[in-house]
Short mmCIF file of C-alpha atoms and ligand atoms in Angstrom, two decimals:
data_model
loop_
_atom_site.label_atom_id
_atom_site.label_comp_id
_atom_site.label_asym_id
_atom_site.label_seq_id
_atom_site.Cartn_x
_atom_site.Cartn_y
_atom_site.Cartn_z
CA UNK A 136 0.00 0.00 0.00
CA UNK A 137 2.89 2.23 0.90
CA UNK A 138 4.62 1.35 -2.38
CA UNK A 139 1.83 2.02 -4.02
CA UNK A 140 0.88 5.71 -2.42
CA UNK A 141 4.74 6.38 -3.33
CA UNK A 142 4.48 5.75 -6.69
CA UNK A 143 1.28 7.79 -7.11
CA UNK A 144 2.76 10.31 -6.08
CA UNK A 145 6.01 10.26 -7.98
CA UNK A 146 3.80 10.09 -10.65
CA UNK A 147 1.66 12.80 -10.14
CA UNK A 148 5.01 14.87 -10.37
CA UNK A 149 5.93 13.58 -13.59
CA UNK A 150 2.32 14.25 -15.25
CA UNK A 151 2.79 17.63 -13.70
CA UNK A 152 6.30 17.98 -15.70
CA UNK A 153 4.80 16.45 -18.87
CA UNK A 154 1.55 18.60 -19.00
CA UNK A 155 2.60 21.94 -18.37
CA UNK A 156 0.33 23.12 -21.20
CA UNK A 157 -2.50 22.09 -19.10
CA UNK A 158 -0.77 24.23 -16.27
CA UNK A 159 -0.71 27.45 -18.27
CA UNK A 160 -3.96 27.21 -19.14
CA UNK A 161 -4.91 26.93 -15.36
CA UNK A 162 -2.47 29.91 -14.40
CA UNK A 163 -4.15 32.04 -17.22
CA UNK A 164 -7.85 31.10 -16.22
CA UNK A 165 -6.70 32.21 -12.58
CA UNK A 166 -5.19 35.52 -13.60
CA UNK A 167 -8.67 35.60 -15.70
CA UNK A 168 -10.60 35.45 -12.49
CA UNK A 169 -8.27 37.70 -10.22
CA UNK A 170 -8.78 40.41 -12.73
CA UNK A 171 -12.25 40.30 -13.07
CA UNK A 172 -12.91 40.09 -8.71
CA UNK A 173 -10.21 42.76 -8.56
CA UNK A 174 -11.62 45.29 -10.96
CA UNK A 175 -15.16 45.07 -11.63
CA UNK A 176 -16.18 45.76 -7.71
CA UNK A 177 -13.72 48.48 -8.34
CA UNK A 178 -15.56 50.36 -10.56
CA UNK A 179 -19.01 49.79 -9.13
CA UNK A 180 -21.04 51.65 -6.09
CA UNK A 181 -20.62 50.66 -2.95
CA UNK A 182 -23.07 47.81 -1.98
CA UNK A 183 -26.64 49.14 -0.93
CA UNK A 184 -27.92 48.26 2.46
CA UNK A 185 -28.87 44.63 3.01
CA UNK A 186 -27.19 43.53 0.08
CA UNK A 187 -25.89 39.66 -0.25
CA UNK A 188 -23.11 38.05 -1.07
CA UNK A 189 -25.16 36.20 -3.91
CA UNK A 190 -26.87 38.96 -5.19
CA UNK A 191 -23.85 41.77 -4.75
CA UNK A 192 -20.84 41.59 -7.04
CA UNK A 193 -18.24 43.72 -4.36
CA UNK A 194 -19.85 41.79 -1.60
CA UNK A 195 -19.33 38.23 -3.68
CA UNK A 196 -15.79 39.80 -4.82
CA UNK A 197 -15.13 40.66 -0.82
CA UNK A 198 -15.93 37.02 0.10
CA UNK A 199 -13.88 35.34 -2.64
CA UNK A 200 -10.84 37.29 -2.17
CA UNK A 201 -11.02 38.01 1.99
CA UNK A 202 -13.21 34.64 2.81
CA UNK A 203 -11.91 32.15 0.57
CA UNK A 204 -8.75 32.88 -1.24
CA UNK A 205 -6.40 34.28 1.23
CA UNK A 206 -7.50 32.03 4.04
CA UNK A 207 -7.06 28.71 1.54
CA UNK A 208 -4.09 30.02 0.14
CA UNK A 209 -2.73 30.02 3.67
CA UNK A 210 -4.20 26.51 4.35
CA UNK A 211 -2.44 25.26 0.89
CA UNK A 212 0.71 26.10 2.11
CA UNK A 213 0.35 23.15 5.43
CA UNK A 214 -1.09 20.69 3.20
CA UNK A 215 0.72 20.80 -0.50
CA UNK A 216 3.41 23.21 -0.16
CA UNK A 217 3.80 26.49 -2.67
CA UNK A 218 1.61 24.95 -5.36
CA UNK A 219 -0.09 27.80 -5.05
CA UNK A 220 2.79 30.00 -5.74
CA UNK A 221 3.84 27.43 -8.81
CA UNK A 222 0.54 26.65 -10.22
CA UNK A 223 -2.18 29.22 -9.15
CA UNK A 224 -0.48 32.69 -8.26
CA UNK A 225 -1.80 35.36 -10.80
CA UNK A 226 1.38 37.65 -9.62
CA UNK A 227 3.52 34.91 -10.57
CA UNK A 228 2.62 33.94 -14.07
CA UNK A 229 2.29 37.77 -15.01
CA UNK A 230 5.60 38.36 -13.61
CA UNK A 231 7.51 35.41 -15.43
CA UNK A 232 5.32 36.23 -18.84
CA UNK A 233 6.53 39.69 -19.06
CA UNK A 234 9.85 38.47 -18.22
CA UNK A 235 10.32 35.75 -20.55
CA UNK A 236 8.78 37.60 -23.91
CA UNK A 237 9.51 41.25 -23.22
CA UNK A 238 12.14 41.40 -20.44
CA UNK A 239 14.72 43.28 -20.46
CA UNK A 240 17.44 40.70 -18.30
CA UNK A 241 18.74 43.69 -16.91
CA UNK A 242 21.54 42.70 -13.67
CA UNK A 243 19.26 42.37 -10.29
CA UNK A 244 20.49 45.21 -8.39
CA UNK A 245 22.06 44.19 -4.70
CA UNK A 246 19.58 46.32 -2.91
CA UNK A 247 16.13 44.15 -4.71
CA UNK A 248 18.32 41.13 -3.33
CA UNK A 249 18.18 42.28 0.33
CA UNK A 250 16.62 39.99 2.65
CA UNK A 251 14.74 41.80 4.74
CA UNK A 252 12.02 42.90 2.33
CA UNK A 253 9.49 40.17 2.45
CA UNK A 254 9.55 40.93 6.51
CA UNK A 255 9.39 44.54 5.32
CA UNK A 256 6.91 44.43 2.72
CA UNK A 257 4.48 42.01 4.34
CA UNK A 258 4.47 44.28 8.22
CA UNK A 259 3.57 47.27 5.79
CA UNK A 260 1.30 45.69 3.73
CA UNK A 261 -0.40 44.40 6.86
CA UNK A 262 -0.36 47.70 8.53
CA UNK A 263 -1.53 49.67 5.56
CA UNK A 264 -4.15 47.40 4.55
CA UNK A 265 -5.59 47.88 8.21
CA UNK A 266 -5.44 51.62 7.68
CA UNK A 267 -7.65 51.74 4.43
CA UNK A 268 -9.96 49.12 5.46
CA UNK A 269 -8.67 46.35 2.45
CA UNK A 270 -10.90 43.55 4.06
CA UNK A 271 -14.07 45.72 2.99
CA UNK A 272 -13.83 47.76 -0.03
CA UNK A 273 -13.45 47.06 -3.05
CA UNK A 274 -11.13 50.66 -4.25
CA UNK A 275 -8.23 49.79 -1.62
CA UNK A 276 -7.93 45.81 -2.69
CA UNK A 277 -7.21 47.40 -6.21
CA UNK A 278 -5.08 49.42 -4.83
CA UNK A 279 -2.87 47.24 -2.85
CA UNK A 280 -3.14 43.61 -4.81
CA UNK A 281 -3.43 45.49 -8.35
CA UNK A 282 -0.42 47.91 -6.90
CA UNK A 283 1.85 44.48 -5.78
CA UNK A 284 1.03 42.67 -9.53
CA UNK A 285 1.98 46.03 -11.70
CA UNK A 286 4.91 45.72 -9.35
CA UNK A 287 5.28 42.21 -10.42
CA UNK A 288 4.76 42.89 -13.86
CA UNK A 289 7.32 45.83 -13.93
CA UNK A 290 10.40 43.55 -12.16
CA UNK A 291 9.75 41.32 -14.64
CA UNK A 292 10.59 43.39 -17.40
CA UNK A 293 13.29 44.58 -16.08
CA UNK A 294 15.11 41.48 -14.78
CA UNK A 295 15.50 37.75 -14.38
CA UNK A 296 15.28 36.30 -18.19
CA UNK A 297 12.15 34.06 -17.58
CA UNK A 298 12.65 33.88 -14.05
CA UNK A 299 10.45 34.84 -10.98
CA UNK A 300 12.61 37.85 -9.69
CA UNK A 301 9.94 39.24 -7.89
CA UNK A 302 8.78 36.25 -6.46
CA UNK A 303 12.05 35.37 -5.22
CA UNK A 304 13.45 38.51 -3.29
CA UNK A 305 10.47 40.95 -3.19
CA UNK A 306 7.06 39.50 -3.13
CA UNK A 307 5.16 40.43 0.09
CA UNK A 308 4.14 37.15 1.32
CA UNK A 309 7.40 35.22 -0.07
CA UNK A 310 8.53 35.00 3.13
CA UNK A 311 5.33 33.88 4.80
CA UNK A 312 4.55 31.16 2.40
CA UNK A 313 8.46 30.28 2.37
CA UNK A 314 8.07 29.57 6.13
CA UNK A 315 4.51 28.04 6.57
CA UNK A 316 5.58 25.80 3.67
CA UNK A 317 7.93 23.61 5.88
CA UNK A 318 5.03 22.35 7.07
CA UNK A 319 4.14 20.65 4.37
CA UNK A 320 4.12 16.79 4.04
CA UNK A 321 4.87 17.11 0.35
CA UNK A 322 8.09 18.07 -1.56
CA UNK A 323 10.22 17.81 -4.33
CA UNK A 324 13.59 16.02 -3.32
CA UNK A 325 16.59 15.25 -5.49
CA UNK A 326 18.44 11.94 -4.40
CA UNK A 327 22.00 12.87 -4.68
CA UNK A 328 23.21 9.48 -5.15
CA UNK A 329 20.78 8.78 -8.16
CA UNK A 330 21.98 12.78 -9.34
CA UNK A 331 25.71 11.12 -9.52
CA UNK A 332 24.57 7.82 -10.90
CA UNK A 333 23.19 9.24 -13.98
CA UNK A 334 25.41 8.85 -17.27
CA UNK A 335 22.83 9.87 -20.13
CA UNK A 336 22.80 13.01 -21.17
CA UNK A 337 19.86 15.38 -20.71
CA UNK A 338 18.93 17.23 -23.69
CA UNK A 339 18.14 20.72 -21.53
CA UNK A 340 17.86 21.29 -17.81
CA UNK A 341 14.61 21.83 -16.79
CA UNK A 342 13.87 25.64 -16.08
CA UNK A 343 13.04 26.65 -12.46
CA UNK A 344 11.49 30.13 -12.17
CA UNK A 345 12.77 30.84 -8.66
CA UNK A 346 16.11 29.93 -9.84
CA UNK A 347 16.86 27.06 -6.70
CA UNK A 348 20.12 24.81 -7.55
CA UNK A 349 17.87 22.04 -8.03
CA UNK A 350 20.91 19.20 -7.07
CA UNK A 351 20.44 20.79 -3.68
CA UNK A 352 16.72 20.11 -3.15
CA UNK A 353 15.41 18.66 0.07
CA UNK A 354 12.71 20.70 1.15
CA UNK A 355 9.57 22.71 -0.03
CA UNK A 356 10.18 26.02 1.44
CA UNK A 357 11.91 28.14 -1.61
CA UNK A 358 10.38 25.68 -4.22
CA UNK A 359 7.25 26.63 -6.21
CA UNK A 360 6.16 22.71 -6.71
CA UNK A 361 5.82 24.03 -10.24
CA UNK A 362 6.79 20.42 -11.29
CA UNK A 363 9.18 21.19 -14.31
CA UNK A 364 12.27 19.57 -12.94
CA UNK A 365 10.23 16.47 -11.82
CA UNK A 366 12.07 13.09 -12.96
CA UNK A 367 15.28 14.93 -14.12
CA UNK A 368 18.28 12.75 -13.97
CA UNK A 369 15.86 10.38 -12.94
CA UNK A 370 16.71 11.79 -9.43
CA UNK A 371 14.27 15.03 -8.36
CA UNK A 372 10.82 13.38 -7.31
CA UNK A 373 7.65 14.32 -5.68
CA UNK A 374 7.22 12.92 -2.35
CA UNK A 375 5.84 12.60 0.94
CA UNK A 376 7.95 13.17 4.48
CA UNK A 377 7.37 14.06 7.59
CA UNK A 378 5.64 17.42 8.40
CA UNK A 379 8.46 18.21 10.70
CA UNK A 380 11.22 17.13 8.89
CA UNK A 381 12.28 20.75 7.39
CA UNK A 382 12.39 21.80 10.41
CA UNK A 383 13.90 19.35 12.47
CA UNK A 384 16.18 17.48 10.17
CA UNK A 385 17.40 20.92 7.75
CA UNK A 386 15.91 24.08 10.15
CA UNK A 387 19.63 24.53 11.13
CA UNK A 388 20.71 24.98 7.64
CA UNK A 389 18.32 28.01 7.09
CA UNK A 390 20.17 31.08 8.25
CA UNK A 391 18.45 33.63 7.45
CA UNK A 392 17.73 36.19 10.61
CA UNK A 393 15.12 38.29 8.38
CA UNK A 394 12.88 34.98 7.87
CA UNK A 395 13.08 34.72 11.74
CA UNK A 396 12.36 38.18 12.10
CA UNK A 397 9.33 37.45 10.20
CA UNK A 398 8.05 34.77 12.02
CA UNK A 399 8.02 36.45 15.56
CA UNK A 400 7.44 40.04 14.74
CA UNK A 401 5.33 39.89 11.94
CA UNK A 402 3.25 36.80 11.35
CA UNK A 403 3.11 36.59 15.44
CA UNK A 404 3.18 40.25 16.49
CA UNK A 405 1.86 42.35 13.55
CA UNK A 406 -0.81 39.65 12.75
CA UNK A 407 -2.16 39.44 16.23
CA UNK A 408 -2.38 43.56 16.84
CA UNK A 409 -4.11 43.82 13.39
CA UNK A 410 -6.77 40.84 14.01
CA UNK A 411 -7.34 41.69 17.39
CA UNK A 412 -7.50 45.72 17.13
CA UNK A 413 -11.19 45.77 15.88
CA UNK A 414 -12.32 43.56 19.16
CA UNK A 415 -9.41 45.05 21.72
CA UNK A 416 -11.64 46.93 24.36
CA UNK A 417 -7.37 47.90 25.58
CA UNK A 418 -7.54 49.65 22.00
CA UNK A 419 -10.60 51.30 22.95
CA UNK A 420 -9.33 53.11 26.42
CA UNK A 421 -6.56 53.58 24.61
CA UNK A 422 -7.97 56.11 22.03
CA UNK A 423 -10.14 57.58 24.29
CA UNK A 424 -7.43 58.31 26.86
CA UNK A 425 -5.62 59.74 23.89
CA UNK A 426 -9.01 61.80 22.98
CA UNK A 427 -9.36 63.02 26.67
CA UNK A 428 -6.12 64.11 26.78
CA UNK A 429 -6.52 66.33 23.69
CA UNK A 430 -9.60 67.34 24.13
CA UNK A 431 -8.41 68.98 28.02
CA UNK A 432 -5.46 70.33 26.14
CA UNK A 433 -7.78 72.04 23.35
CA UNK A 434 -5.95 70.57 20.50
CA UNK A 435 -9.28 69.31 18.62
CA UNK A 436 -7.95 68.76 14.91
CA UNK A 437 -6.40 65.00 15.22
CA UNK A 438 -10.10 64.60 16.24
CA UNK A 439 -11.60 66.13 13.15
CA UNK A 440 -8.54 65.75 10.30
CA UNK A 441 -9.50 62.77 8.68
CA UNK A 442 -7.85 61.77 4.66
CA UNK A 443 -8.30 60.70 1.05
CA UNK A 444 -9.10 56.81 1.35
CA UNK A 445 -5.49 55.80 0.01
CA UNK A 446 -4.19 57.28 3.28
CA UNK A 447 -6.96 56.15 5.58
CA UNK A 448 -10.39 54.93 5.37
CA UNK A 449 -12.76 57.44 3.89
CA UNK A 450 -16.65 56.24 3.39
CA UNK A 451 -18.58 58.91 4.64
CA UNK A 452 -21.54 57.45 2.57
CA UNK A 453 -21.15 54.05 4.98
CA UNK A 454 -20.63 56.44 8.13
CA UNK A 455 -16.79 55.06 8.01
CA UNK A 456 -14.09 57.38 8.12
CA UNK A 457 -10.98 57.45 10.46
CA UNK A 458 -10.08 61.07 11.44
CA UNK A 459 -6.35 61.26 12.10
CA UNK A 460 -6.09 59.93 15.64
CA UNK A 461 -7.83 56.63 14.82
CA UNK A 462 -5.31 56.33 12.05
CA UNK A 463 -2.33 57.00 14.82
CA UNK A 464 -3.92 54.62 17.52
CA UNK A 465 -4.82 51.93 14.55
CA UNK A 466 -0.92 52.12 13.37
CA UNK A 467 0.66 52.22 17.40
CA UNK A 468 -1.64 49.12 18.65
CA UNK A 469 -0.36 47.54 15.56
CA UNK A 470 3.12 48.30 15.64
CA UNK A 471 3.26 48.11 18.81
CA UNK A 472 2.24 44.67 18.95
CA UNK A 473 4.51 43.75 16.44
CA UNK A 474 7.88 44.78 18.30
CA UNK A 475 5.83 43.77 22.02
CA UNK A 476 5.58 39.76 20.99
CA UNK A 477 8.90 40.12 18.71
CA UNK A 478 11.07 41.61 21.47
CA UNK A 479 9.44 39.27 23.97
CA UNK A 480 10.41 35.81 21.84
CA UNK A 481 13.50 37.00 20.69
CA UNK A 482 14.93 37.73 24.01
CA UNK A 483 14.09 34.28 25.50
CA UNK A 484 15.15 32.16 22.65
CA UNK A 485 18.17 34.54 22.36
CA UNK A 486 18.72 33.75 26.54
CA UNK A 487 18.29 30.05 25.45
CA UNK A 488 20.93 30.30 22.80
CA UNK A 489 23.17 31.89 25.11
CA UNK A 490 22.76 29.12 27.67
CA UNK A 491 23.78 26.69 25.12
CA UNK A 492 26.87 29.11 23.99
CA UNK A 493 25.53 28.62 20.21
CA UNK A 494 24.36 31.77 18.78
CA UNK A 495 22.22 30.19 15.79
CA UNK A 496 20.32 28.08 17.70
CA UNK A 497 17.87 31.18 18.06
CA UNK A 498 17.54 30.92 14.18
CA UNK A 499 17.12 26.97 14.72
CA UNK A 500 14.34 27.29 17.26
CA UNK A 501 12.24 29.85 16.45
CA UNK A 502 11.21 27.96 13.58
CA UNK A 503 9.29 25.66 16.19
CA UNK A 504 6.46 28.42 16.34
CA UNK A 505 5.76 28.25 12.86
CA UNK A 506 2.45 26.28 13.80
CA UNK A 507 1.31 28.57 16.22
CA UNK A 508 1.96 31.18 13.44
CA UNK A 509 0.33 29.51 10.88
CA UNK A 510 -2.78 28.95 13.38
CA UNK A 511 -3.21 32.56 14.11
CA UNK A 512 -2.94 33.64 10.25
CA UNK A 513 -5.86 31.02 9.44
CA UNK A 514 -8.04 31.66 12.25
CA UNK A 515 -8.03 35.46 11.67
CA UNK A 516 -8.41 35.11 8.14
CA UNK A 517 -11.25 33.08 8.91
CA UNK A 518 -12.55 35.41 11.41
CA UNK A 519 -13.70 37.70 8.38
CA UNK A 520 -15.01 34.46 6.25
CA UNK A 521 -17.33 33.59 9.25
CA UNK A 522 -17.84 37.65 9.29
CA UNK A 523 -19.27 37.93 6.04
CA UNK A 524 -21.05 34.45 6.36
CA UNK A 525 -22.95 35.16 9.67
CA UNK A 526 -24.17 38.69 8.02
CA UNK A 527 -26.20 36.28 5.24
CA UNK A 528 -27.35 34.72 8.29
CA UNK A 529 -25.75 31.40 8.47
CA UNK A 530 -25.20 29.99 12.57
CA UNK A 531 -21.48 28.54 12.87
CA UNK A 532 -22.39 26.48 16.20
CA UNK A 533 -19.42 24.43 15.87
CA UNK A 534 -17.32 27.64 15.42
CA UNK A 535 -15.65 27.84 18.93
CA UNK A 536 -14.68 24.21 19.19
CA UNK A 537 -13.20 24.07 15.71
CA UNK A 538 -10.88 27.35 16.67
CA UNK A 539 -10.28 25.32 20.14
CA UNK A 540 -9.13 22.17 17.96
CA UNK A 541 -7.02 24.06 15.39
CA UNK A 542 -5.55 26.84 18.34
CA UNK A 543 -5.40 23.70 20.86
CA UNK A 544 -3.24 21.27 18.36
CA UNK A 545 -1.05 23.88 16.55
CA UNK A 546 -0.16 24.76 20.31
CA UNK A 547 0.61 21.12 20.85
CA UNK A 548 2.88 20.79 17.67
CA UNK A 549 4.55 24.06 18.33
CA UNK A 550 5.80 22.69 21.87
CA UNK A 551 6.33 19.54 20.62
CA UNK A 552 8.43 20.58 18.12
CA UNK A 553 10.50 23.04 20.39
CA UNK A 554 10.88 19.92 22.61
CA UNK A 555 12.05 18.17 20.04
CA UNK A 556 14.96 20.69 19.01
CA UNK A 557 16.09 21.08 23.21
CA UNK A 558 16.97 17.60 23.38
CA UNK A 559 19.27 17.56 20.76
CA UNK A 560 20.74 20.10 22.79
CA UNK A 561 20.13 18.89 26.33
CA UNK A 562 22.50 16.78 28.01
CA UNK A 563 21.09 17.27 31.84
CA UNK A 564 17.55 17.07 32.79
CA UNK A 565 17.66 20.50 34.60
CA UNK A 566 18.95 22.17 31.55
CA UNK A 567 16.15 20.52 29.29
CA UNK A 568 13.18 21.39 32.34
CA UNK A 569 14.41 25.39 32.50
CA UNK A 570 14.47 25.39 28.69
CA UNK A 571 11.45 23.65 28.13
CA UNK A 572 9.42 25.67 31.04
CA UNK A 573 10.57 29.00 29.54
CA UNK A 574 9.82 28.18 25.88
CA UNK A 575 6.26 27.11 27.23
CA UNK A 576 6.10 30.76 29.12
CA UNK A 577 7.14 32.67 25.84
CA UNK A 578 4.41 30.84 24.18
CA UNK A 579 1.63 31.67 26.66
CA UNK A 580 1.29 35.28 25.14
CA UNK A 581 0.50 34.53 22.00
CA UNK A 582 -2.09 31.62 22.77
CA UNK A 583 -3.57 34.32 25.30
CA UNK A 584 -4.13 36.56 22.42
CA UNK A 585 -5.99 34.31 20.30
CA UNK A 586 -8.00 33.40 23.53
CA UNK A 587 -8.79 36.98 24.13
CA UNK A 588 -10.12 37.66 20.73
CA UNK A 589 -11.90 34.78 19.90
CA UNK A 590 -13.65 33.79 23.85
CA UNK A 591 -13.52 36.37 26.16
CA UNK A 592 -13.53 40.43 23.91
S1 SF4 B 619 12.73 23.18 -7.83
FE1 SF4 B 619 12.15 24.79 -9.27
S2 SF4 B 619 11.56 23.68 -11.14
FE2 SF4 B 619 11.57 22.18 -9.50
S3 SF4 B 619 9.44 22.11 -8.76
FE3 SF4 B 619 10.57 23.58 -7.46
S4 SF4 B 619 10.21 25.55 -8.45
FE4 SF4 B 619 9.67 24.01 -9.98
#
């Protein structure tokens, strides 16, 4: 039976090598579909009152992108990998496209190749998105997902020769998806002995648009799972593994401080202050403290200013418009929360580094919050699919035990995973009880969040 699941899915990575045509034709019927959601709401009124999903195209646009797409997308990347990044991503094929019939293969520049801007990119995004209300207009998701594939579209003209330049250093969620992707019990894997073996000659190397050294491949987290180097040399192969192998078994390889950086003080920090900020009653004294204290002192414009809706939300017609101190309080609670949970895990897994003298384990073991991460990115994506679901009326009554389940066992993995990297370390069952007790207290914050927003605000 094993053999059997094996070869099916060796398989299904060869008939995704050999049918690429049928691949394009997917990746063009998705760009087909992101365009029309993307634009069309654009251009239309907002939604009148009591208007559906079903009978409303911005509403049905909201709910596709907000509701379905980003919150699967997310999911994707624990099940299958970056399929969705190799197969689906409109941003992608548009990027590679222009590249490959009118780019100009111009040299990347050192600064596009920094590191640091998918942490970057995806913290602003995040914030900015917050502060123009993406999740429910139609006018600001044009403006920041059409803004991000002209982007796309423009660093593929200018560089990479057919490859996914964009995708590979500046993308916004690059660095999200490379991280929740090591999840995944599926890869593409050379087998370096079979590599050696091989004597024919190949009549062209396969072409891999995120330019990875393919003879290198063991894990899922930079790969696409585009499928175009499956079967060469009759080594690289889809298959199955353990969904904490990348972690445990390579995690130590990956040494990049900017993806860690990511992990704690974006998808962690940022994530929780801008899912949380809407329900936070501590936002709420917050601002008003803030509007007391102007008020006494007689400085009243933060209080009226507000801005055009590219700078903050602007709907008068909907009664929605942040004046200028909503925008401050929206961008400090988020911000804030971002460098609060960031400074907080850093510091103890950079104390637990220096108790084991071996400054990269901090790189090593942050990577065991990844599920946590990935929990807290799903459940408040989904917050705003059950949103938009419960307005049309429909009762979630398993709702709170599902988000128990999925919170409770991505807490589980996250410890056990963590446990799993201390004993490599651990010689002395004191050192492995103080380690394990304080990753277990570092972790406490961020289930509390979730906990706060979802059972008790
Ligand atoms: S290594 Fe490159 S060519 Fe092979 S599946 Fe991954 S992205 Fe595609």
């Amino acid at each position: 039976m094993r053999v059997l699941l094996k070869k099916a899915i060796n398989q299904t990575g060869i008939a995704m090598q050999r049918h690429q045509t049928i691949i394009q034709g997917i990746k063009w019927f998705v760009v087909a579909i992101y365009f029309l959601l993307l634009i069309i709401p654009a251009l239309m009124h907002l939604p009148p009152k009591h208007s559906h999903i079903f009978n409303n195209i911005v509403l049905f646009a909201q709910f596709v992108f907000w509701g379905i797409w980003w919150p699967f997308v997310i999911l994707s990347m624990l099940f299958i990998g970056r399929i969705w990044c190799g197969v689906f991503c409109p941003e992608g094929t548009l990027t590679e496209w222009t590249s490959k019939n009118f780019g100009r293969n111009k040299k990347i520049p050192r600064l596009l190749k920094w590191r640091g801007w998918p942490a970057i990119a995806f913290i602003l995004t995040t914030l900015y998105g917050q502060l123009i209300s993406v999740y429910d207009y139609a006018i600001p998701a044009l403006l920041i997902l059409g803004g991000s594939t002209a982007a796309a579209i423009v660093i593929g003209y200018l560089y990479g020769n057919g490859n996914r330049v964009w995708c590979r250093y500046l993308c916004p969620v690059n660095g999200v998806f490379n991280l929740l992707s090591r999840l995944s019990p599926f890869t593409f894997k050379t087998d370096q002995q079979k590599w050696s073996e091989f004597q024919e000659k190949e009549h062209s190397n396969p072409h891999c648009p995120p330019m990875i050294n393919i003879r290198q491949l063991h894990g899922v987290s930079a790969c696409h799972m585009c499928g175009r180097c499956a079967g060469y040399r009759n080594a690289v192969s889809l298959q199955t593994r353990s969904v904490n192998e990348e972690i445990l078994v390579y995690g130590n390889e990956q040494q990049n401080i900017w993806q860690i950086r990511l992990l704690l003080f974006g998808m962690i920090g940022v994530a929780i202050g801008a899912f949380t900020w809407t329900v936070s009653p501590w936002f709420v004294y917050f601002k008003q403290y803030l509007a007391e204290w102007l008020v006494n002192h007689e400085i009243f414009w933060p209080l009226n200013a507000t801005a055009p809706w590219w700078i903050l939300t602007n709907y008068p017609a909907n009664n929605d418009s942040f004046n200028l101190l909503d925008g401050f309080c929206v961008s400090f609670y988020i911000l804030g929360s971002g460098i609060l949970y960031g400074v907080w895990l850093t510091l103890i897994y950079k104390f637990l580094a220096r108790l084991y003298h071996k400054p990269d384990f901090y790189l090593y073991f942050s990577q065991a919050l990844i599920p946590l991460a990935a929990a807290g990115l799903f459940l408040g994506l989904n917050a705003t699919s059950v949103k938009l679901l419960q307005y049309e009326g429909i009762v979630f009554w398993w709702l709170k035990d599902m988000r128990a389940i999925i919170l409770g066992g991505a807490s589980i993995w996250s410890l056990y995973l963590g446990y799993k990297i201390l004993r490599k370390y651990n010689k002395y069952f004191y050192q492995m009880f103080l380690s394990f007790t304080l990753y277990t207290v570092s972790v406490i914050p961020v289930v509390g969040a979730w906990v706060l927003m979802f059972w008790i605000w």
